[in-house]
């Protein structure tokens, strides 16, 4: 979640049996029905239909043999061709991308980067100031909406999609379903956000299934906390909407009179009727049975209503064809809930993946083991350390890389999601980060090769999008706004009016995209990266604290990864290969994979390296 402006079915059934189990079951069934001619139907089902479905299952899970490469995009921004970019502009002024803009050509362009999962961010209906009253969707109150488009993390209906993203608003869900089908047809999988910790203050589902009870509908609002309530309350006190005192084009819509009485606790655990402007004042905290104002006492038996509602929401979207969920602020929800809900949802689709947005390294292993998450963010750790190296900060040191894999995520590094950009973080090419996208290339190589877990790109990263501009609520904060209607200039050059051919990119941008394409081609199919061990190369030659080398090796492949973050000094070294690595499969000739260049190096126990400033190599040997 963006911390901007302050905070931004039964498993015992036949489906669970092996093919041999099912054939035995068929034999028993045939004997039982030997006098009934329906045995022909049984024969057809168990020997024809089931093997076909088993083959389909194997085909569907085959992607597990490759490194997961995720491409994150906001449909509202991704397909927007409008270049007006008026601060606080309306959807009519600045435009909005649509589900339909993510065409086959667009998906082909994404696949060129060897992506296999697309994270569609901002799909669920969220609070917004845009008026869709003609379709039964009223605009929200400007006092509790961030920006004109609104935050994708202030959900106003878990069972609906954002009307901004539809060409025909009344058919918005069908247009999303068509996008899922298009994505799958390209052999890409679909991720969406699951926001479990909080909802918009205006939450109300107009599209929920008939048997669903809205959040808060049965709450006892006279008490601050009840295990049976969906929200937390400040009884007897109305909400006082905060303000920062600054005038914006939205000020005329903000009268400070949003009607909420009694007030509800905010999404970031502020139990006050007067949250601050730096709080998540536009959201309200969901109650998972934890009494935060009474030593966080837990009431998990009987199961709290929110647990059941959230399970049903996850299953709803699973039935829509979604292949996984990026779970917003996962650590703000009890680990017991994740332990309970993830296995239940995976009964519907065992191939689902759950990615947790997590920022506390001390509980990473707990959220993986007890919480049942497949992957967690590696933000407070590898990302932070690499950012210091990219920025050439005085305290930057490659020892941070060593600490990550040897200590912080030792034993579970393949469950950590690595990235250098996402919607919460500054753009690499922004003035406050690196100022130049190419300065992050060694870090991207390390991110993609240090572990076998997922690697993520944020749309525009591969063409050096700098995130410039006073967009509106987002401000000029070195990020691409998630709160405003906006066009993304460098990405629009690659989009080229919907051709998605990159013909408007300059030579440097085309080279940058080619680098990402080649790097991810290498890592996505690398057995050494996905399954191999890691060996740290000792300091040798003129290596300093801005230079790092390691070997990834398996029984099928050996890779030497060398990264030079130094802005000025060339790395020169003769890297000795230990016996434990040399015992593995040998690859001849020796090849630098990022350039696909064969190196004239004789077979032996050492590899000479000459690597210029701010560059990296992946050498197969």
Coordinates of C-alpha atoms in Angstrom, one line a residue:
X1 CA 0.0 0.0 0.0
X2 CA 1.4 3.4 -1.0
X3 CA 2.6 5.4 2.0
X4 CA 2.2 8.7 0.3
X5 CA 1.0 11.8 2.1
X6 CA 1.5 10.1 5.4
X7 CA 0.9 6.4 4.7
X8 CA 0.7 6.1 2.3
X9 CA -14.4 -28.5 -1.5
X10 CA -13.5 -31.7 0.2
X11 CA -10.0 -33.0 -0.3
X12 CA -11.1 -36.6 0.1
X13 CA -13.1 -36.6 -3.2
X14 CA -12.1 -38.2 -6.4
X15 CA -10.3 -35.1 -7.6
X16 CA -7.7 -35.6 -4.9
X17 CA -6.9 -39.2 -6.0
X18 CA -3.9 -40.2 -8.2
X19 CA -4.6 -41.7 -11.6
X20 CA -3.7 -45.2 -10.4
X21 CA -6.1 -44.7 -7.5
X22 CA -8.9 -43.8 -9.8
X23 CA -8.2 -46.8 -12.1
X24 CA -8.5 -49.1 -9.0
X25 CA -11.7 -47.3 -8.1
X26 CA -12.9 -47.9 -11.7
X27 CA -12.2 -51.7 -11.4
X28 CA -14.3 -51.8 -8.2
X29 CA -17.1 -49.8 -9.9
X30 CA -17.0 -52.1 -12.9
X31 CA -17.5 -55.1 -10.7
X32 CA -20.3 -53.5 -8.8
X33 CA -22.1 -52.5 -12.1
X34 CA -21.3 -55.6 -14.1
X35 CA -25.0 -56.2 -14.7
X36 CA -25.5 -52.6 -15.7
X37 CA -24.5 -51.3 -19.1
X38 CA -23.6 -48.0 -17.6
X39 CA -20.1 -49.5 -17.2
X40 CA -19.3 -48.3 -20.7
X41 CA -19.8 -44.7 -19.5
X42 CA -17.6 -45.4 -16.5
X43 CA -14.9 -46.8 -18.7
X44 CA -15.0 -43.8 -20.9
X45 CA -14.8 -41.4 -18.0
X46 CA -11.9 -43.0 -16.1
X47 CA -9.7 -44.0 -19.0
X48 CA -10.3 -41.1 -21.4
X49 CA -11.6 -38.1 -19.5
X50 CA -9.5 -38.3 -16.4
X51 CA -6.1 -38.9 -18.2
X52 CA -6.9 -35.8 -20.4
X53 CA -7.7 -33.7 -17.4
X54 CA -4.5 -35.0 -15.6
X55 CA -2.5 -33.9 -18.7
X56 CA -4.1 -30.5 -18.5
X57 CA -3.2 -30.3 -14.8
X58 CA 0.4 -31.1 -15.5
X59 CA 0.4 -28.6 -18.4
X60 CA -1.0 -25.9 -16.1
X61 CA 1.6 -26.5 -13.3
X62 CA 4.6 -26.8 -15.7
X63 CA 5.4 -23.1 -15.1
X64 CA 6.7 -24.2 -11.7
X65 CA 9.8 -25.4 -13.6
X66 CA 10.6 -21.8 -14.4
X67 CA 11.4 -18.8 -12.3
X68 CA 8.3 -16.7 -11.7
X69 CA 8.6 -13.3 -13.5
X70 CA 5.9 -10.9 -12.5
X71 CA 4.9 -7.7 -14.5
X72 CA 2.9 -5.3 -12.4
X73 CA 0.7 -2.8 -14.1
X74 CA -2.2 -0.5 -13.3
X75 CA -4.8 -0.8 -16.1
X76 CA -5.9 2.8 -15.4
X77 CA -2.5 4.0 -16.4
X78 CA -1.1 1.2 -18.6
X79 CA -3.5 1.7 -21.6
X80 CA -4.0 5.4 -21.2
X81 CA -2.9 7.2 -24.5
X82 CA -3.9 10.7 -23.3
X83 CA -0.9 13.0 -22.8
X84 CA -2.7 16.0 -21.3
X85 CA -1.5 15.3 -17.7
X86 CA -3.4 18.2 -16.1
X87 CA -2.7 18.1 -12.3
X88 CA -5.9 16.9 -10.5
X89 CA -7.4 16.4 -14.0
X90 CA -10.7 14.6 -14.4
X91 CA -11.0 11.3 -16.3
X92 CA -12.4 13.4 -19.2
X93 CA -9.3 15.6 -19.2
X94 CA -6.5 13.1 -18.6
X95 CA -8.1 9.9 -19.7
X96 CA -8.0 6.4 -18.3
X97 CA -6.7 3.1 -19.6
X98 CA -9.3 0.2 -19.9
X99 CA -9.2 -3.5 -19.6
X100 CA -9.8 -3.6 -23.3
X101 CA -6.6 -1.6 -23.9
X102 CA -4.6 -4.6 -22.7
X103 CA -4.8 -6.3 -26.1
X104 CA -3.1 -9.4 -27.5
X105 CA -0.4 -7.1 -28.8
X106 CA 0.2 -5.6 -25.4
X107 CA 0.4 -9.1 -23.8
X108 CA 2.8 -10.2 -26.5
X109 CA 5.0 -7.2 -25.7
X110 CA 4.9 -8.1 -22.0
X111 CA 5.8 -11.7 -22.9
X112 CA 8.8 -10.5 -24.7
X113 CA 10.3 -9.8 -21.3
X114 CA 9.8 -13.5 -20.4
X115 CA 7.1 -12.6 -18.0
X116 CA 4.7 -15.4 -16.9
X117 CA 2.5 -13.6 -14.3
X118 CA 0.8 -10.2 -14.8
X119 CA -0.3 -8.4 -11.6
X120 CA -3.3 -6.2 -12.5
X121 CA -3.2 -3.6 -9.8
X122 CA -6.3 -1.5 -8.9
X123 CA -8.9 -3.9 -10.4
X124 CA -11.3 -3.9 -7.5
X125 CA -13.8 -1.1 -7.2
X126 CA -12.4 1.6 -4.9
X127 CA -13.4 5.0 -3.6
X128 CA -13.4 7.7 -6.4
X129 CA -14.7 11.1 -7.1
X130 CA -15.8 10.2 -10.7
X131 CA -19.6 10.1 -11.1
X132 CA -21.1 6.9 -12.3
X133 CA -24.6 7.5 -10.9
X134 CA -26.1 6.6 -14.2
X135 CA -25.0 3.0 -13.5
X136 CA -25.9 3.1 -9.8
X137 CA -22.5 4.0 -8.5
X138 CA -22.4 7.3 -6.7
X139 CA -19.2 9.4 -6.4
X140 CA -17.6 9.2 -2.9
X141 CA -17.1 12.1 -0.5
X142 CA -14.0 14.1 -1.3
X143 CA -13.2 14.4 2.4
X144 CA -12.3 10.7 2.5
X145 CA -10.8 10.2 -1.0
X146 CA -7.2 10.6 -1.9
X147 CA -6.9 12.2 -5.3
X148 CA -9.6 12.4 -7.9
X149 CA -9.3 8.8 -9.1
X150 CA -8.8 7.5 -5.6
X151 CA -6.5 5.0 -4.0
X152 CA -6.8 1.4 -5.4
X153 CA -6.4 0.3 -1.7
X154 CA -9.5 2.0 -0.4
X155 CA -12.0 -0.7 -1.5
X156 CA -15.6 0.3 -1.7
X157 CA -16.9 -3.1 -3.2
X158 CA -15.0 -6.3 -3.0
X159 CA -17.3 -7.9 -5.5
X160 CA -17.0 -5.3 -8.2
X161 CA -14.3 -3.9 -10.6
X162 CA -13.4 -0.3 -11.1
X163 CA -15.8 1.3 -13.6
X164 CA -13.0 3.5 -14.8
X165 CA -11.5 0.5 -16.5
X166 CA -14.6 -0.4 -18.6
X167 CA -15.5 0.8 -22.0
X168 CA -19.1 -0.1 -21.2
X169 CA -19.6 0.4 -17.5
X170 CA -22.6 -1.9 -17.3
X171 CA -20.4 -4.7 -18.8
X172 CA -17.4 -4.0 -16.6
X173 CA -17.2 -7.5 -15.0
X174 CA -17.5 -9.1 -18.5
X175 CA -14.6 -6.9 -19.7
X176 CA -12.5 -8.0 -16.8
X177 CA -13.3 -11.6 -17.4
X178 CA -12.4 -11.2 -21.1
X179 CA -9.0 -9.8 -20.0
X180 CA -8.4 -12.8 -17.8
X181 CA -9.2 -15.1 -20.8
X182 CA -6.9 -13.1 -23.1
X183 CA -4.1 -13.3 -20.5
X184 CA -4.5 -17.0 -20.1
X185 CA -4.6 -17.5 -23.9
X186 CA -1.1 -16.1 -24.0
X187 CA 0.0 -18.6 -21.3
X188 CA 0.2 -15.9 -18.8
X189 CA -1.2 -16.1 -15.3
X190 CA -3.2 -13.4 -13.5
X191 CA -2.6 -11.8 -10.1
X192 CA -4.8 -9.2 -8.5
X193 CA -4.7 -7.4 -5.2
X194 CA -6.4 -8.7 -2.1
X195 CA -6.8 -5.9 0.5
X196 CA -7.8 -7.6 3.8
X197 CA -6.8 -5.1 6.4
X198 CA -9.1 -2.1 5.6
X199 CA -11.8 -0.8 3.3
X200 CA -13.0 2.6 2.2
X201 CA -15.1 4.6 4.6
X202 CA -17.8 4.5 2.0
X203 CA -17.8 0.7 1.6
X204 CA -21.0 -0.7 0.3
X205 CA -21.4 -3.6 -2.1
X206 CA -24.0 -3.1 -4.8
X207 CA -22.9 -6.3 -6.7
X208 CA -22.5 -8.8 -3.9
X209 CA -24.1 -12.3 -4.3
X210 CA -27.5 -12.6 -2.7
X211 CA -26.4 -14.5 0.4
X212 CA -23.6 -12.0 1.3
X213 CA -24.1 -9.7 4.2
X214 CA -22.2 -6.4 3.9
X215 CA -19.4 -5.4 6.2
X216 CA -20.8 -3.7 9.3
X217 CA -24.4 -4.5 8.6
X218 CA -24.9 -6.4 11.8
X219 CA -22.4 -4.6 14.0
X220 CA -23.2 -3.3 17.5
X221 CA -22.0 0.2 17.1
X222 CA -22.5 1.0 20.8
X223 CA -19.3 -0.9 21.7
X224 CA -15.7 -0.2 20.8
X225 CA -14.9 -3.8 20.2
X226 CA -16.9 -7.0 19.8
X227 CA -15.6 -10.3 18.3
X228 CA -18.8 -10.4 16.2
X229 CA -18.3 -6.9 14.8
X230 CA -16.7 -6.2 11.4
X231 CA -15.3 -2.8 12.4
X232 CA -13.9 -1.0 15.4
X233 CA -15.8 2.0 16.8
X234 CA -15.3 5.1 18.9
X235 CA -18.8 5.1 20.5
X236 CA -20.5 8.4 21.0
X237 CA -18.1 10.4 18.8
X238 CA -18.5 11.4 15.2
X239 CA -15.5 11.3 12.8
X240 CA -13.6 14.5 12.4
X241 CA -12.0 14.6 9.0
X242 CA -8.4 15.8 9.0
X243 CA -6.9 18.4 6.6
X244 CA -3.4 19.6 5.8
X245 CA -4.6 23.2 5.3
X246 CA -3.5 23.3 1.7
X247 CA -5.7 24.5 -1.1
X248 CA -6.0 22.2 -4.2
X249 CA -8.5 22.0 -7.1
X250 CA -10.4 19.5 -4.9
X251 CA -10.8 21.9 -2.0
X252 CA -14.2 23.1 -3.3
X253 CA -15.5 19.5 -2.9
X254 CA -14.2 19.1 0.6
X255 CA -16.4 20.6 3.3
X256 CA -15.2 18.5 6.3
X257 CA -18.7 17.2 6.9
X258 CA -18.4 13.5 6.0
X259 CA -21.1 11.8 8.0
X260 CA -19.8 8.9 10.2
X261 CA -21.2 8.6 13.6
X262 CA -19.9 6.8 15.6
X263 CA -16.4 7.1 14.1
X264 CA -14.6 4.0 13.1
X265 CA -10.9 3.2 13.6
X266 CA -8.6 3.9 10.7
X267 CA -6.8 1.3 8.6
X268 CA -3.5 1.9 10.3
X269 CA -4.8 1.1 13.8
X270 CA -5.6 4.6 14.9
X271 CA -8.5 4.3 17.5
X272 CA -9.5 7.9 17.5
X273 CA -12.4 9.9 16.2
X274 CA -9.8 12.5 15.0
X275 CA -7.2 10.8 12.9
X276 CA -4.3 12.9 11.5
X277 CA -3.8 13.8 7.9
X278 CA -0.8 11.4 7.9
X279 CA -3.0 8.5 9.0
X280 CA -4.9 6.3 6.6
X281 CA -7.9 8.4 7.3
X282 CA -9.7 7.4 4.1
X283 CA -9.9 3.8 5.3
X284 CA -11.4 1.8 8.2
X285 CA -9.9 -1.1 10.0
X286 CA -11.4 -4.5 9.7
X287 CA -11.9 -6.6 12.8
X288 CA -10.3 -10.1 12.7
X289 CA -11.1 -10.7 16.4
X290 CA -8.2 -8.8 17.9
X291 CA -8.9 -6.4 20.7
X292 CA -6.1 -3.9 20.0
X293 CA -7.0 -1.7 22.9
X294 CA -6.9 -4.6 25.4
X295 CA -3.4 -6.0 25.0
X296 CA -4.3 -7.4 21.6
X297 CA -6.4 -10.1 23.1
X298 CA -7.5 -12.6 20.5
X299 CA -11.0 -14.0 19.9
X300 CA -10.7 -16.5 17.1
X301 CA -13.2 -19.2 18.4
X302 CA -15.9 -19.0 17.1
X303 CA -14.5 -17.9 13.8
X304 CA -15.0 -14.1 13.4
X305 CA -17.4 -13.0 10.6
X306 CA -14.7 -11.1 8.8
X307 CA -12.7 -14.3 8.3
X308 CA -15.7 -16.0 6.6
X309 CA -16.5 -13.0 4.4
X310 CA -12.9 -12.7 3.3
X311 CA -12.7 -16.4 2.5
X312 CA -15.8 -16.1 0.3
X313 CA -14.3 -13.0 -1.5
X314 CA -11.1 -14.9 -2.3
X315 CA -13.1 -17.8 -3.6
X316 CA -15.2 -15.5 -5.7
X317 CA -12.2 -14.1 -7.5
X318 CA -10.6 -17.6 -7.8
X319 CA -13.8 -18.7 -9.7
X320 CA -13.2 -15.7 -12.0
X321 CA -9.9 -17.3 -13.1
X322 CA -7.5 -15.4 -11.0
X323 CA -4.3 -17.4 -10.4
X324 CA -3.0 -15.6 -7.3
X325 CA -3.3 -12.8 -4.9
X326 CA -0.9 -10.1 -3.8
X327 CA -2.0 -9.5 -0.2
X328 CA -1.8 -5.9 0.9
X329 CA -0.2 -5.2 4.3
X330 CA -0.4 -8.9 5.2
X331 CA 1.4 -8.4 8.5
X332 CA -1.5 -6.2 9.8
X333 CA -3.8 -9.2 9.7
X334 CA -3.5 -12.1 12.2
X335 CA -1.3 -14.9 11.1
X336 CA -3.9 -17.3 12.3
X337 CA -6.3 -16.0 9.6
X338 CA -3.8 -16.7 6.9
X339 CA -3.1 -20.2 8.3
X340 CA -6.9 -20.8 8.1
X341 CA -7.9 -19.2 4.9
X342 CA -5.0 -20.0 2.4
X343 CA -5.5 -23.8 2.6
X344 CA -9.2 -23.4 2.2
X345 CA -8.9 -21.3 -0.9
X346 CA -6.3 -23.6 -2.4
X347 CA -8.9 -26.4 -2.2
X348 CA -10.6 -24.6 -5.0
X349 CA -7.4 -24.2 -7.0
X350 CA -4.2 -25.8 -5.6
X351 CA -2.1 -23.8 -8.1
X352 CA -3.0 -20.4 -6.6
X353 CA -0.1 -18.4 -5.2
X354 CA -0.3 -16.0 -2.3
X355 CA 2.2 -13.1 -2.1
X356 CA 2.4 -11.2 1.2
X357 CA 3.4 -7.6 1.4
X358 CA 5.6 -7.8 4.5
X359 CA 8.2 -5.5 6.0
X360 CA 9.3 -7.2 9.2
X361 CA 12.2 -9.7 8.6
X362 CA 11.8 -11.1 12.1
X363 CA 8.5 -12.7 11.2
X364 CA 9.2 -13.7 7.5
X365 CA 9.7 -17.4 8.3
X366 CA 6.6 -17.4 10.5
X367 CA 4.4 -16.0 7.7
X368 CA 5.8 -18.6 5.3
X369 CA 5.5 -21.6 7.7
X370 CA 2.5 -20.8 9.8
X371 CA 0.8 -18.2 7.5
X372 CA 1.1 -20.5 4.5
X373 CA 2.3 -17.8 2.1
X374 CA 4.1 -18.8 -1.0
X375 CA 6.2 -15.7 -1.3
X376 CA 6.9 -12.5 0.7
X377 CA 8.3 -9.1 -0.3
X378 CA 12.0 -8.7 0.1
X379 CA 11.8 -5.0 0.6
X380 CA 13.3 -4.4 4.0
X381 CA 16.4 -6.3 3.2
X382 CA 17.6 -6.8 -0.4
X383 CA 15.7 -3.9 -1.9
X384 CA 16.9 -1.4 0.7
X385 CA 20.5 -2.6 0.5
X386 CA 20.6 -2.5 -3.3
X387 CA 19.1 0.9 -3.3
X388 CA 21.9 2.3 -1.2
X389 CA 24.4 0.7 -3.7
X390 CA 22.5 2.1 -6.7
X391 CA 22.5 5.6 -5.2
X392 CA 26.2 5.3 -4.2
X393 CA 25.4 6.3 -0.7
X394 CA 28.4 6.5 1.7
X395 CA 27.2 3.6 3.8
X396 CA 26.4 1.4 0.8
X397 CA 28.2 -2.0 1.1
X398 CA 27.8 -5.4 -0.7
X399 CA 27.9 -7.0 2.8
X400 CA 24.1 -6.2 2.8
X401 CA 23.7 -8.7 -0.1
X402 CA 25.7 -11.3 1.9
X403 CA 23.6 -10.8 5.0
X404 CA 20.3 -11.4 3.1
X405 CA 21.1 -14.8 1.8
X406 CA 23.4 -16.0 4.5
X407 CA 21.3 -14.8 7.5
X408 CA 18.0 -12.9 7.0
X409 CA 16.4 -15.3 4.5
X410 CA 18.8 -18.2 4.9
X411 CA 16.9 -21.4 4.0
X412 CA 13.9 -19.7 2.4
X413 CA 15.4 -17.3 -0.1
X414 CA 13.4 -19.0 -2.9
X415 CA 10.2 -17.7 -1.2
X416 CA 11.3 -14.1 -1.4
X417 CA 10.0 -11.8 -4.1
X418 CA 12.7 -9.5 -5.4
X419 CA 12.1 -6.2 -7.1
X420 CA 13.6 -2.7 -7.7
X421 CA 10.3 -0.9 -8.5
X422 CA 6.6 -1.2 -7.6
X423 CA 3.8 1.3 -7.1
X424 CA 5.0 2.2 -3.6
X425 CA 8.6 2.8 -4.4
X426 CA 10.4 5.6 -6.2
X427 CA 11.2 5.1 -9.8
X428 CA 14.8 4.2 -10.4
X429 CA 15.2 6.9 -13.0
X430 CA 13.7 9.6 -10.8
X431 CA 15.9 12.4 -9.6
X432 CA 15.7 11.3 -6.0
X433 CA 16.6 7.7 -6.6
X434 CA 19.3 7.2 -9.3
X435 CA 18.5 9.8 -11.9
X436 CA 19.5 7.3 -14.6
X437 CA 17.9 3.8 -15.1
X438 CA 21.1 2.2 -16.2
X439 CA 22.7 2.7 -12.8
X440 CA 20.5 -0.1 -11.5
X441 CA 21.5 -2.8 -13.9
X442 CA 24.0 -4.6 -11.6
X443 CA 21.3 -4.5 -8.9
X444 CA 18.7 -6.0 -11.3
X445 CA 21.1 -8.8 -12.1
X446 CA 21.6 -9.6 -8.4
X447 CA 17.8 -9.4 -7.8
X448 CA 17.2 -11.9 -10.6
X449 CA 19.9 -14.4 -9.7
X450 CA 20.4 -14.4 -5.9
X451 CA 17.5 -16.7 -5.3
X452 CA 15.0 -18.9 -7.1
X453 CA 12.0 -16.9 -6.0
X454 CA 9.9 -14.5 -8.1
X455 CA 11.3 -11.4 -9.8
X456 CA 9.1 -8.4 -10.4
X457 CA 9.1 -5.5 -12.9
X458 CA 6.8 -2.5 -12.7
X459 CA 5.5 -1.2 -16.0
X460 CA 7.7 1.5 -17.4
X461 CA 10.7 0.3 -15.4
X462 CA 12.1 -1.4 -18.5
X463 CA 12.1 1.8 -20.5
X464 CA 13.4 4.1 -17.7
X465 CA 10.2 5.9 -16.6
X466 CA 11.3 8.7 -14.3
X467 CA 7.9 9.4 -12.5
X468 CA 8.1 13.1 -13.0
X469 CA 5.3 15.6 -12.5
X470 CA 2.9 17.2 -10.1
X471 CA 0.1 14.7 -10.9
X472 CA -2.3 15.7 -8.1
X473 CA -2.6 14.0 -4.7
X474 CA 0.5 12.0 -5.6
X475 CA 2.5 15.1 -6.0
X476 CA 6.0 15.2 -7.5
X477 CA 7.3 12.4 -5.3
X478 CA 9.4 10.4 -7.8
X479 CA 6.7 7.8 -8.2
X480 CA 4.0 7.2 -10.8
X481 CA 0.8 8.3 -9.1
X482 CA -1.8 5.7 -8.1
X483 CA -4.3 8.3 -7.0
X484 CA -4.8 10.4 -10.1
X485 CA -5.8 10.1 -13.8
X486 CA -2.5 10.3 -15.6
X487 CA -0.4 9.3 -18.6
X488 CA 3.0 7.6 -18.2
X489 CA 5.3 9.3 -20.8
X490 CA 8.0 6.7 -21.4
X491 CA 5.6 3.9 -21.2
X492 CA 3.4 5.7 -23.8
X493 CA 6.4 5.8 -26.1
X494 CA 6.6 2.0 -26.0
X495 CA 2.8 1.7 -26.3
X496 CA 2.9 3.8 -29.5
X497 CA -0.8 4.5 -29.7
X498 CA -1.7 0.9 -29.1
X499 CA 0.8 -0.8 -31.4
X500 CA 3.0 -1.8 -28.4
X501 CA 6.0 -1.9 -30.6
X502 CA 8.3 0.6 -28.9
X503 CA 9.0 2.5 -32.1
X504 CA 8.8 5.9 -30.3
X505 CA 11.5 4.9 -27.8
X506 CA 15.0 6.4 -28.2
X507 CA 18.1 4.2 -28.6
X508 CA 18.9 4.2 -24.9
X509 CA 15.4 3.2 -23.9
X510 CA 15.4 0.4 -26.5
X511 CA 18.7 -0.8 -25.2
X512 CA 17.4 -0.8 -21.6
X513 CA 14.4 -2.9 -22.6
X514 CA 16.7 -5.3 -24.5
X515 CA 18.8 -5.7 -21.3
X516 CA 15.8 -6.6 -19.2
X517 CA 14.6 -9.0 -22.0
X518 CA 17.9 -10.8 -22.1
X519 CA 18.5 -10.9 -18.3
X520 CA 15.0 -12.5 -17.7
X521 CA 15.5 -14.8 -20.7
X522 CA 18.6 -16.1 -18.9
X523 CA 17.2 -16.3 -15.4
X524 CA 13.7 -17.6 -16.1
X525 CA 15.0 -20.8 -17.7
X526 CA 18.1 -21.2 -15.5
X527 CA 18.3 -24.4 -13.5
X528 CA 21.1 -23.0 -11.5
X529 CA 19.0 -20.0 -10.5
X530 CA 15.9 -21.9 -9.8
X531 CA 17.3 -25.0 -8.1
X532 CA 21.0 -24.4 -7.5
X533 CA 23.1 -23.7 -4.5
X534 CA 25.0 -20.5 -3.9
X535 CA 28.7 -20.0 -3.3
X536 CA 30.1 -16.6 -2.4
X537 CA 33.3 -15.7 -4.2
X538 CA 35.9 -14.5 -1.7
X539 CA 37.3 -11.0 -2.1
X540 CA 40.0 -11.1 -4.7
X541 CA 41.8 -8.9 -7.2
X542 CA 40.8 -5.3 -6.6
X543 CA 37.4 -6.0 -5.3
X544 CA 36.0 -3.4 -2.9
X545 CA 32.8 -3.0 -0.9
X546 CA 31.0 -2.0 -4.1
X547 CA 31.8 -5.2 -5.9
X548 CA 30.3 -8.7 -5.4
X549 CA 30.5 -12.1 -7.0
X550 CA 28.8 -15.4 -6.4
X551 CA 28.3 -18.7 -8.1
X552 CA 24.9 -20.4 -8.6
X553 CA 25.3 -24.1 -9.4
X554 CA 23.2 -27.2 -9.8
X555 CA 23.8 -30.7 -11.4
X556 CA 22.8 -29.2 -14.7
X557 CA 24.4 -25.7 -14.8
X558 CA 27.0 -23.4 -13.3
X559 CA 26.8 -19.6 -13.4
X560 CA 29.3 -17.0 -12.2
X561 CA 27.5 -13.7 -11.4
X562 CA 29.7 -10.6 -11.0
X563 CA 28.3 -7.2 -10.1
X564 CA 30.3 -4.0 -10.0
X565 CA 28.3 -1.1 -8.4
X566 CA 31.4 1.2 -8.3
X567 CA 30.8 4.4 -10.3
X568 CA 34.5 4.8 -11.2
X569 CA 36.6 1.7 -10.7
X570 CA 37.0 -1.2 -13.0
X571 CA 36.8 -4.7 -11.4
X572 CA 39.8 -6.9 -12.3
X573 CA 40.2 -10.3 -10.7
X574 CA 41.1 -13.9 -11.4
X575 CA 38.2 -15.8 -9.8
X576 CA 39.1 -19.3 -8.6
X577 CA 36.4 -21.9 -8.9
X578 CA 36.2 -24.3 -5.9
X579 CA 36.2 -28.1 -6.2
X580 CA 32.6 -28.3 -4.9
X581 CA 31.5 -26.3 -7.9
X582 CA 33.7 -27.9 -10.5
X583 CA 32.2 -31.3 -9.7
X584 CA 29.0 -30.2 -11.3
X585 CA 28.1 -30.3 -15.0
X586 CA 30.6 -28.4 -17.2
X587 CA 29.3 -26.0 -19.9
X588 CA 31.7 -25.5 -22.8
X589 CA 32.4 -23.0 -24.3
X590 CA 32.4 -20.4 -21.5
X591 CA 29.7 -17.8 -22.3
X592 CA 28.8 -14.4 -21.0
X593 CA 25.0 -14.8 -21.1
X594 CA 23.9 -11.2 -21.0
X595 CA 25.6 -10.5 -24.3
X596 CA 25.6 -14.2 -25.5
X597 CA 29.3 -13.8 -26.1
X598 CA 31.6 -16.8 -26.1
X599 CA 34.7 -16.1 -24.0
X600 CA 38.1 -17.2 -25.1
X601 CA 38.9 -18.8 -21.7
X602 CA 40.7 -22.1 -21.5
X603 CA 39.2 -24.8 -19.4
X604 CA 40.6 -24.7 -15.9
X605 CA 39.9 -23.7 -12.3
X606 CA 39.9 -19.9 -12.7
X607 CA 38.0 -17.3 -14.7
X608 CA 39.6 -13.9 -15.4
X609 CA 37.3 -10.9 -15.0
X610 CA 37.6 -7.4 -16.3
X611 CA 34.3 -5.6 -15.6
X612 CA 33.7 -1.8 -16.1
X613 CA 32.0 0.5 -13.6
X614 CA 28.3 0.0 -13.0
X615 CA 28.0 -3.2 -14.9
X616 CA 27.5 -7.0 -14.4
X617 CA 28.1 -10.3 -16.0
X618 CA 26.5 -13.8 -15.9
X619 CA 29.1 -16.3 -17.1
X620 CA 28.1 -19.9 -17.8
X621 CA 31.0 -22.3 -17.5

